[in-house]
């Protein structure tokens, strides 16, 4: 079993290419805030209405973001440490086979197996690009992104404790029913974001829409305790389900005062539920609604986003739901930017994370942005290079 577990982790880390889940390092470093604070070049990832968030003073005819990369890993509940403990207990049992095994050894093995329950190792990452043509009236952008989310955990068979404790003086390792489970979602999106300003009762409101094509691949794999050498063959065979989907995002924003902007974004409005080939787990792509507010005064920007809906990825996992409150700030100098933020999961299933980042924009043409995030045994990072002309 230990070999299978470590193979699962190897696959998660190796098969997690550096893809951008959404947005940009600027947004990640500001706590993930974007709905009211994104710039026009990254607006297509978060709120298409902000494509009109552009000033003639910027003198930009078009902008290109390439590459935009993102990686993330979380072992909030110390699953890796629990696996090490189980490995040591398992090796003690192997060395004691043939009459040398003690009841204490068996009890330790059963306890270390139980300790693997309800713990998850989560990894993800992505890559994205955007080509935007801004305007104060009508703006458009081509956005493309592909990213992966992976979740590794143990599905513990409650009868395994009896199997282990009943193996006293047994010359063979007991056959266990527990399984290591790998769930993964690979999603690629290509969309055309469009936005325009409208006048309503003397107020200017920006409205945006992003029709997009999605390709989803779901990996649903359970590895039994006896599986070892043929693990990689199972990954490459019949455990992946692929489907295509049509979806769209909507967004709106307006200035409620000279310095204060509010926004509202709805993503994946067509939704969808996709089952892995085993049929045991279903991946959900439910509509997500987020509101945001941003205050800008001179070089300072303060922003906050709140998810109005709960996001569920694999609906059979109770600890998979998330609903985030995001806070961020940015301080600009002529060619440099300093950013910080905080991400809070209101469902308390994911680690709260502090974020920070820097940006360099020499001559206002080339822009290099770096961001990092850290929480309880959780780490993330993002990098993007963009050009505005």
XYZ file of C-alpha atoms in Angstrom:
389
model
C 0.000 0.000 0.000
C 2.769 2.437 0.791
C 4.214 2.029 -2.694
C 0.811 2.790 -4.201
C 0.367 5.860 -2.026
C 3.678 7.391 -3.009
C 2.978 6.627 -6.668
C -0.255 8.560 -6.318
C 1.569 11.569 -4.943
C 4.162 11.322 -7.716
C 1.441 11.367 -10.343
C -0.276 14.365 -8.738
C 2.918 16.381 -8.683
C 4.242 15.239 -12.055
C 0.915 15.563 -13.877
C 0.243 19.014 -12.459
C 1.662 21.289 -15.151
C 2.143 24.957 -14.385
C -1.302 26.135 -15.481
C -3.051 29.281 -14.296
C -6.352 28.654 -12.604
C -7.578 32.179 -13.266
C -6.514 35.777 -13.158
C -2.934 36.912 -12.747
C -0.155 37.204 -10.142
C -1.406 40.718 -9.407
C -4.735 39.270 -8.310
C -3.212 36.367 -6.351
C -0.841 38.678 -4.494
C -3.848 40.877 -3.599
C -5.577 37.946 -1.922
C -7.269 36.801 -5.124
C -9.349 39.971 -5.428
C -10.361 40.722 -9.008
C -14.104 41.327 -9.478
C -13.797 45.086 -8.996
C -10.024 45.580 -9.129
C -8.670 43.604 -12.119
C -7.004 45.475 -14.955
C -8.279 45.163 -18.510
C -5.644 42.598 -19.508
C -6.691 40.019 -16.886
C -10.393 40.953 -16.766
C -11.348 38.132 -19.132
C -10.351 35.610 -16.467
C -12.401 37.110 -13.636
C -14.939 39.804 -14.638
C -15.269 40.634 -18.347
C -16.966 43.936 -17.537
C -13.594 45.292 -16.393
C -12.313 45.189 -19.966
C -13.567 48.781 -20.077
C -11.504 49.575 -16.966
C -9.187 51.584 -19.110
C -8.129 55.215 -19.314
C -7.166 57.131 -22.428
C -4.188 58.309 -20.425
C -2.855 54.726 -20.538
C -2.456 55.129 -24.310
C -2.692 51.345 -24.850
C -3.867 50.025 -28.208
C -3.570 46.378 -27.147
C -2.057 44.154 -24.507
C -0.666 40.606 -24.374
C -0.233 38.422 -21.283
C 2.003 35.412 -21.957
C 2.842 33.396 -20.020
C 0.649 33.371 -16.919
C 1.462 30.410 -14.677
C 0.148 29.234 -11.321
C 0.926 26.320 -8.961
C -0.560 25.269 -5.641
C -0.205 22.425 -3.119
C -1.826 21.841 0.255
C -1.328 19.177 2.926
C -3.360 20.956 5.578
C -4.047 17.873 7.708
C -0.534 16.391 7.438
C -1.417 13.411 5.272
C 2.238 12.987 4.279
C 3.292 12.657 7.930
C 0.517 10.128 8.509
C 1.768 8.087 5.551
C 5.286 8.063 7.023
C 3.869 6.804 10.307
C 1.895 4.081 8.523
C 4.976 3.094 6.519
C 7.050 2.637 9.677
C 4.327 0.532 11.296
C 3.934 -1.537 8.127
C 7.692 -2.212 7.923
C 7.721 -3.227 11.578
C 4.974 -5.720 10.808
C 6.855 -7.110 7.784
C 10.040 -7.559 9.827
C 8.091 -9.375 12.530
C 6.267 -11.894 10.347
C 6.656 -15.553 11.214
C 5.836 -15.346 14.919
C 7.808 -12.269 15.946
C 4.923 -9.828 15.504
C 3.571 -8.412 18.752
C 0.032 -7.324 19.491
C 1.399 -3.821 20.023
C 2.826 -3.822 16.470
C -0.581 -4.754 15.075
C -2.313 -2.130 17.195
C 0.112 0.551 15.986
C -0.499 -0.453 12.376
C -4.275 -0.289 12.823
C -4.018 3.115 14.525
C -1.745 4.498 11.805
C -4.188 3.298 9.129
C -7.112 4.958 10.888
C -5.066 8.179 11.116
C -5.069 8.376 7.297
C -8.823 8.898 7.232
C -10.341 12.309 6.401
C -7.040 13.784 5.257
C -6.428 15.197 1.797
C -3.448 16.234 -0.273
C -4.531 18.812 -2.868
C -2.470 20.101 -5.770
C -3.221 22.250 -8.770
C -1.794 24.590 -11.303
C -2.342 26.171 -14.647
C -1.269 28.178 -17.643
C -3.103 31.037 -19.333
C -2.796 33.775 -21.907
C -4.795 36.845 -22.877
C -4.809 39.195 -25.843
C -6.897 42.314 -25.154
C -7.927 45.392 -27.129
C -9.179 47.967 -24.607
C -11.538 50.878 -25.056
C -13.709 53.068 -22.861
C -16.713 52.088 -24.992
C -16.305 48.555 -26.421
C -13.481 46.194 -25.531
C -12.635 42.619 -26.483
C -10.128 39.979 -25.436
C -9.224 36.443 -26.376
C -8.507 34.418 -23.243
C -7.294 30.846 -22.951
C -6.449 28.830 -19.877
C -5.939 25.259 -18.887
C -5.519 23.980 -15.362
C -5.724 20.902 -13.194
C -7.018 20.166 -9.714
C -6.030 16.916 -7.986
C -7.091 15.430 -4.665
C -5.459 12.401 -3.032
C -6.964 10.747 0.028
C -7.518 7.373 1.686
C -10.841 5.542 1.580
C -10.513 3.471 4.748
C -12.313 0.136 4.982
C -13.727 -0.074 8.549
C -13.113 -3.847 8.565
C -9.359 -3.407 8.112
C -8.785 -2.911 11.831
C -10.239 -6.374 12.530
C -8.151 -7.856 9.709
C -4.968 -6.361 11.136
C -5.643 -7.231 14.761
C -6.580 -10.780 13.717
C -3.212 -11.349 12.036
C -1.301 -12.176 15.222
C 1.288 -14.910 14.399
C -0.003 -15.021 10.825
C 2.924 -15.524 8.382
C 1.236 -13.374 5.706
C 0.405 -9.686 5.524
C -3.385 -9.350 5.820
C -5.220 -8.361 2.643
C -6.644 -4.901 3.324
C -9.719 -3.378 1.722
C -8.647 0.267 2.088
C -7.864 2.202 -1.066
C -5.873 5.258 -2.018
C -8.019 7.506 -4.233
C -6.845 10.007 -6.827
C -9.414 12.439 -8.215
C -8.368 14.895 -10.869
C -10.004 17.436 -13.142
C -8.243 18.853 -16.201
C -10.026 21.804 -17.785
C -9.107 23.827 -20.848
C -11.060 26.942 -21.820
C -10.949 29.267 -24.817
C -13.194 32.310 -24.726
C -13.907 35.652 -26.325
C -14.540 38.311 -23.670
C -16.487 41.406 -24.687
C -17.555 44.462 -22.693
C -19.341 47.733 -23.268
C -20.389 50.745 -21.219
C -24.054 51.767 -20.875
C -25.763 54.760 -19.280
C -28.531 54.030 -16.749
C -30.153 56.991 -14.987
C -27.038 59.068 -15.392
C -24.713 56.283 -14.151
C -22.166 54.514 -16.337
C -22.364 50.731 -16.025
C -19.985 48.301 -17.720
C -21.401 44.935 -18.776
C -19.337 42.042 -20.088
C -19.811 38.517 -21.372
C -17.373 35.693 -22.153
C -18.708 32.830 -24.296
C -16.250 29.953 -24.063
C -15.571 26.394 -25.119
C -14.447 23.996 -22.412
C -12.805 20.594 -22.569
C -12.945 18.626 -19.335
C -11.089 15.469 -18.449
C -11.946 13.676 -15.221
C -9.565 11.190 -13.611
C -11.146 8.835 -11.083
C -8.758 6.177 -9.768
C -8.814 3.978 -6.667
C -5.688 1.929 -5.873
C -6.110 -1.173 -3.731
C -3.571 -2.196 -1.111
C -2.254 -5.013 -3.295
C -1.602 -2.790 -6.338
C 1.996 -1.826 -7.014
C 3.828 -2.457 -10.276
C 0.864 -1.949 -12.631
C -0.126 1.396 -11.115
C 1.134 3.483 -14.029
C -0.708 1.211 -16.494
C -3.995 1.985 -14.768
C -3.359 5.721 -15.075
C -2.868 5.351 -18.820
C -5.800 3.072 -19.543
C -9.476 3.419 -18.717
C -9.644 5.848 -15.815
C -10.128 9.088 -17.759
C -13.403 10.542 -18.942
C -13.393 13.438 -21.431
C -16.225 15.744 -22.416
C -16.709 19.068 -24.199
C -18.893 21.841 -22.868
C -20.223 25.257 -23.918
C -20.337 27.837 -21.142
C -20.221 31.562 -20.516
C -19.391 34.151 -17.866
C -21.173 37.431 -17.166
C -19.962 40.514 -15.340
C -20.939 44.049 -14.408
C -19.222 46.964 -12.725
C -19.831 50.608 -11.951
C -18.239 53.505 -10.084
C -20.385 54.458 -7.080
C -18.125 57.411 -6.329
C -14.992 58.963 -7.750
C -12.773 56.423 -5.996
C -15.059 53.447 -5.331
C -15.911 50.712 -7.835
C -18.217 47.723 -7.274
C -18.466 44.618 -9.417
C -20.413 41.412 -9.819
C -19.240 38.337 -11.749
C -20.989 35.056 -12.565
C -18.865 32.230 -13.950
C -19.851 29.014 -15.704
C -23.525 29.871 -15.848
C -24.397 26.740 -17.838
C -23.032 24.556 -15.046
C -22.631 20.821 -15.528
C -21.936 17.577 -13.662
C -19.344 15.123 -14.987
C -18.926 11.577 -13.685
C -15.674 9.685 -13.631
C -15.667 6.265 -15.248
C -15.981 4.448 -11.920
C -19.204 6.318 -11.210
C -18.202 6.758 -7.555
C -17.386 10.471 -7.757
C -19.030 13.279 -9.723
C -17.240 16.507 -10.627
C -19.488 19.582 -10.494
C -19.041 22.760 -12.469
C -21.757 24.802 -10.805
C -22.330 28.516 -11.506
C -20.254 30.706 -9.192
C -21.337 34.211 -8.179
C -18.865 36.684 -6.662
C -19.163 40.340 -5.707
C -16.312 42.768 -5.232
C -15.442 46.296 -4.208
C -12.309 48.338 -4.862
C -11.193 51.731 -3.538
C -8.456 53.607 -5.402
C -6.855 56.845 -4.272
C -3.670 57.900 -6.020
C -1.129 55.051 -5.799
C -3.195 53.009 -3.275
C -5.832 50.393 -4.123
C -7.809 48.441 -1.521
C -10.049 45.577 -2.643
C -12.357 42.882 -1.279
C -14.199 39.988 -2.970
C -16.851 37.693 -1.500
C -18.156 34.460 -2.994
C -21.948 34.548 -2.811
C -22.189 30.854 -3.647
C -20.468 27.745 -2.347
C -18.243 25.866 -4.765
C -18.297 22.066 -4.779
C -15.828 20.152 -6.909
C -16.388 16.465 -6.151
C -19.821 16.316 -4.565
C -19.249 13.038 -2.663
C -16.473 14.599 -0.539
C -17.877 16.505 2.446
C -14.682 18.532 2.933
C -14.586 19.747 -0.680
C -16.883 22.801 -0.393
C -15.346 26.261 -0.375
C -16.556 29.854 -0.106
C -13.889 32.542 -0.004
C -13.567 36.051 1.349
C -10.606 37.798 -0.255
C -8.857 40.984 0.859
C -6.061 42.820 -0.933
C -4.045 45.999 -1.285
C -1.670 47.484 -3.844
C 0.749 50.391 -3.583
C 2.157 51.740 -6.844
C 5.266 53.665 -7.697
C 6.193 54.795 -11.171
C 7.602 51.472 -12.371
C 7.011 49.229 -9.369
C 4.108 47.812 -7.403
C 3.929 46.226 -3.954
C 0.935 44.020 -3.079
C -0.427 41.984 -0.178
C -3.634 40.199 0.746
C -5.430 37.470 2.647
C -7.725 34.600 1.592
C -10.269 33.209 4.076
C -12.351 30.071 3.444
C -15.707 30.576 5.167
C -16.372 26.815 4.936
C -13.102 26.127 6.813
C -12.184 23.267 4.476
C -9.165 24.964 2.895
C -6.273 26.742 4.549
C -6.522 30.474 5.036
C -3.604 32.041 3.183
C -1.546 35.207 3.362
C -0.424 36.494 -0.031
C 2.160 38.972 -1.274
C 3.748 39.990 -4.533
C 5.666 42.544 -6.521
C 5.389 43.986 -9.999
C 7.824 45.711 -12.303
C 6.665 47.734 -15.317
C 9.637 49.542 -16.940
C 8.526 52.232 -19.362
C 4.939 51.034 -18.916
C 5.458 48.495 -21.727
C 6.804 45.303 -20.178
C 5.183 44.041 -16.980
C 6.657 41.286 -14.807
C 4.485 40.177 -11.886
C 5.355 37.669 -9.157
C 3.116 36.402 -6.364
C 3.272 33.939 -3.499
C 0.790 32.536 -1.003
C 1.320 30.606 2.219
C -1.051 29.013 4.720
C -1.273 25.982 6.996
C 0.957 23.482 5.128
C -0.270 25.150 1.943
C 1.754 27.006 -0.659
C 1.099 28.696 -3.985
C 2.884 30.855 -6.499
C 2.237 32.684 -9.733
C 4.227 34.467 -12.429
C 3.179 36.441 -15.486
C 4.864 38.427 -18.208
C 2.765 40.901 -20.175
C 3.203 43.685 -22.676
C 1.053 46.740 -23.359
C 1.448 48.861 -26.473
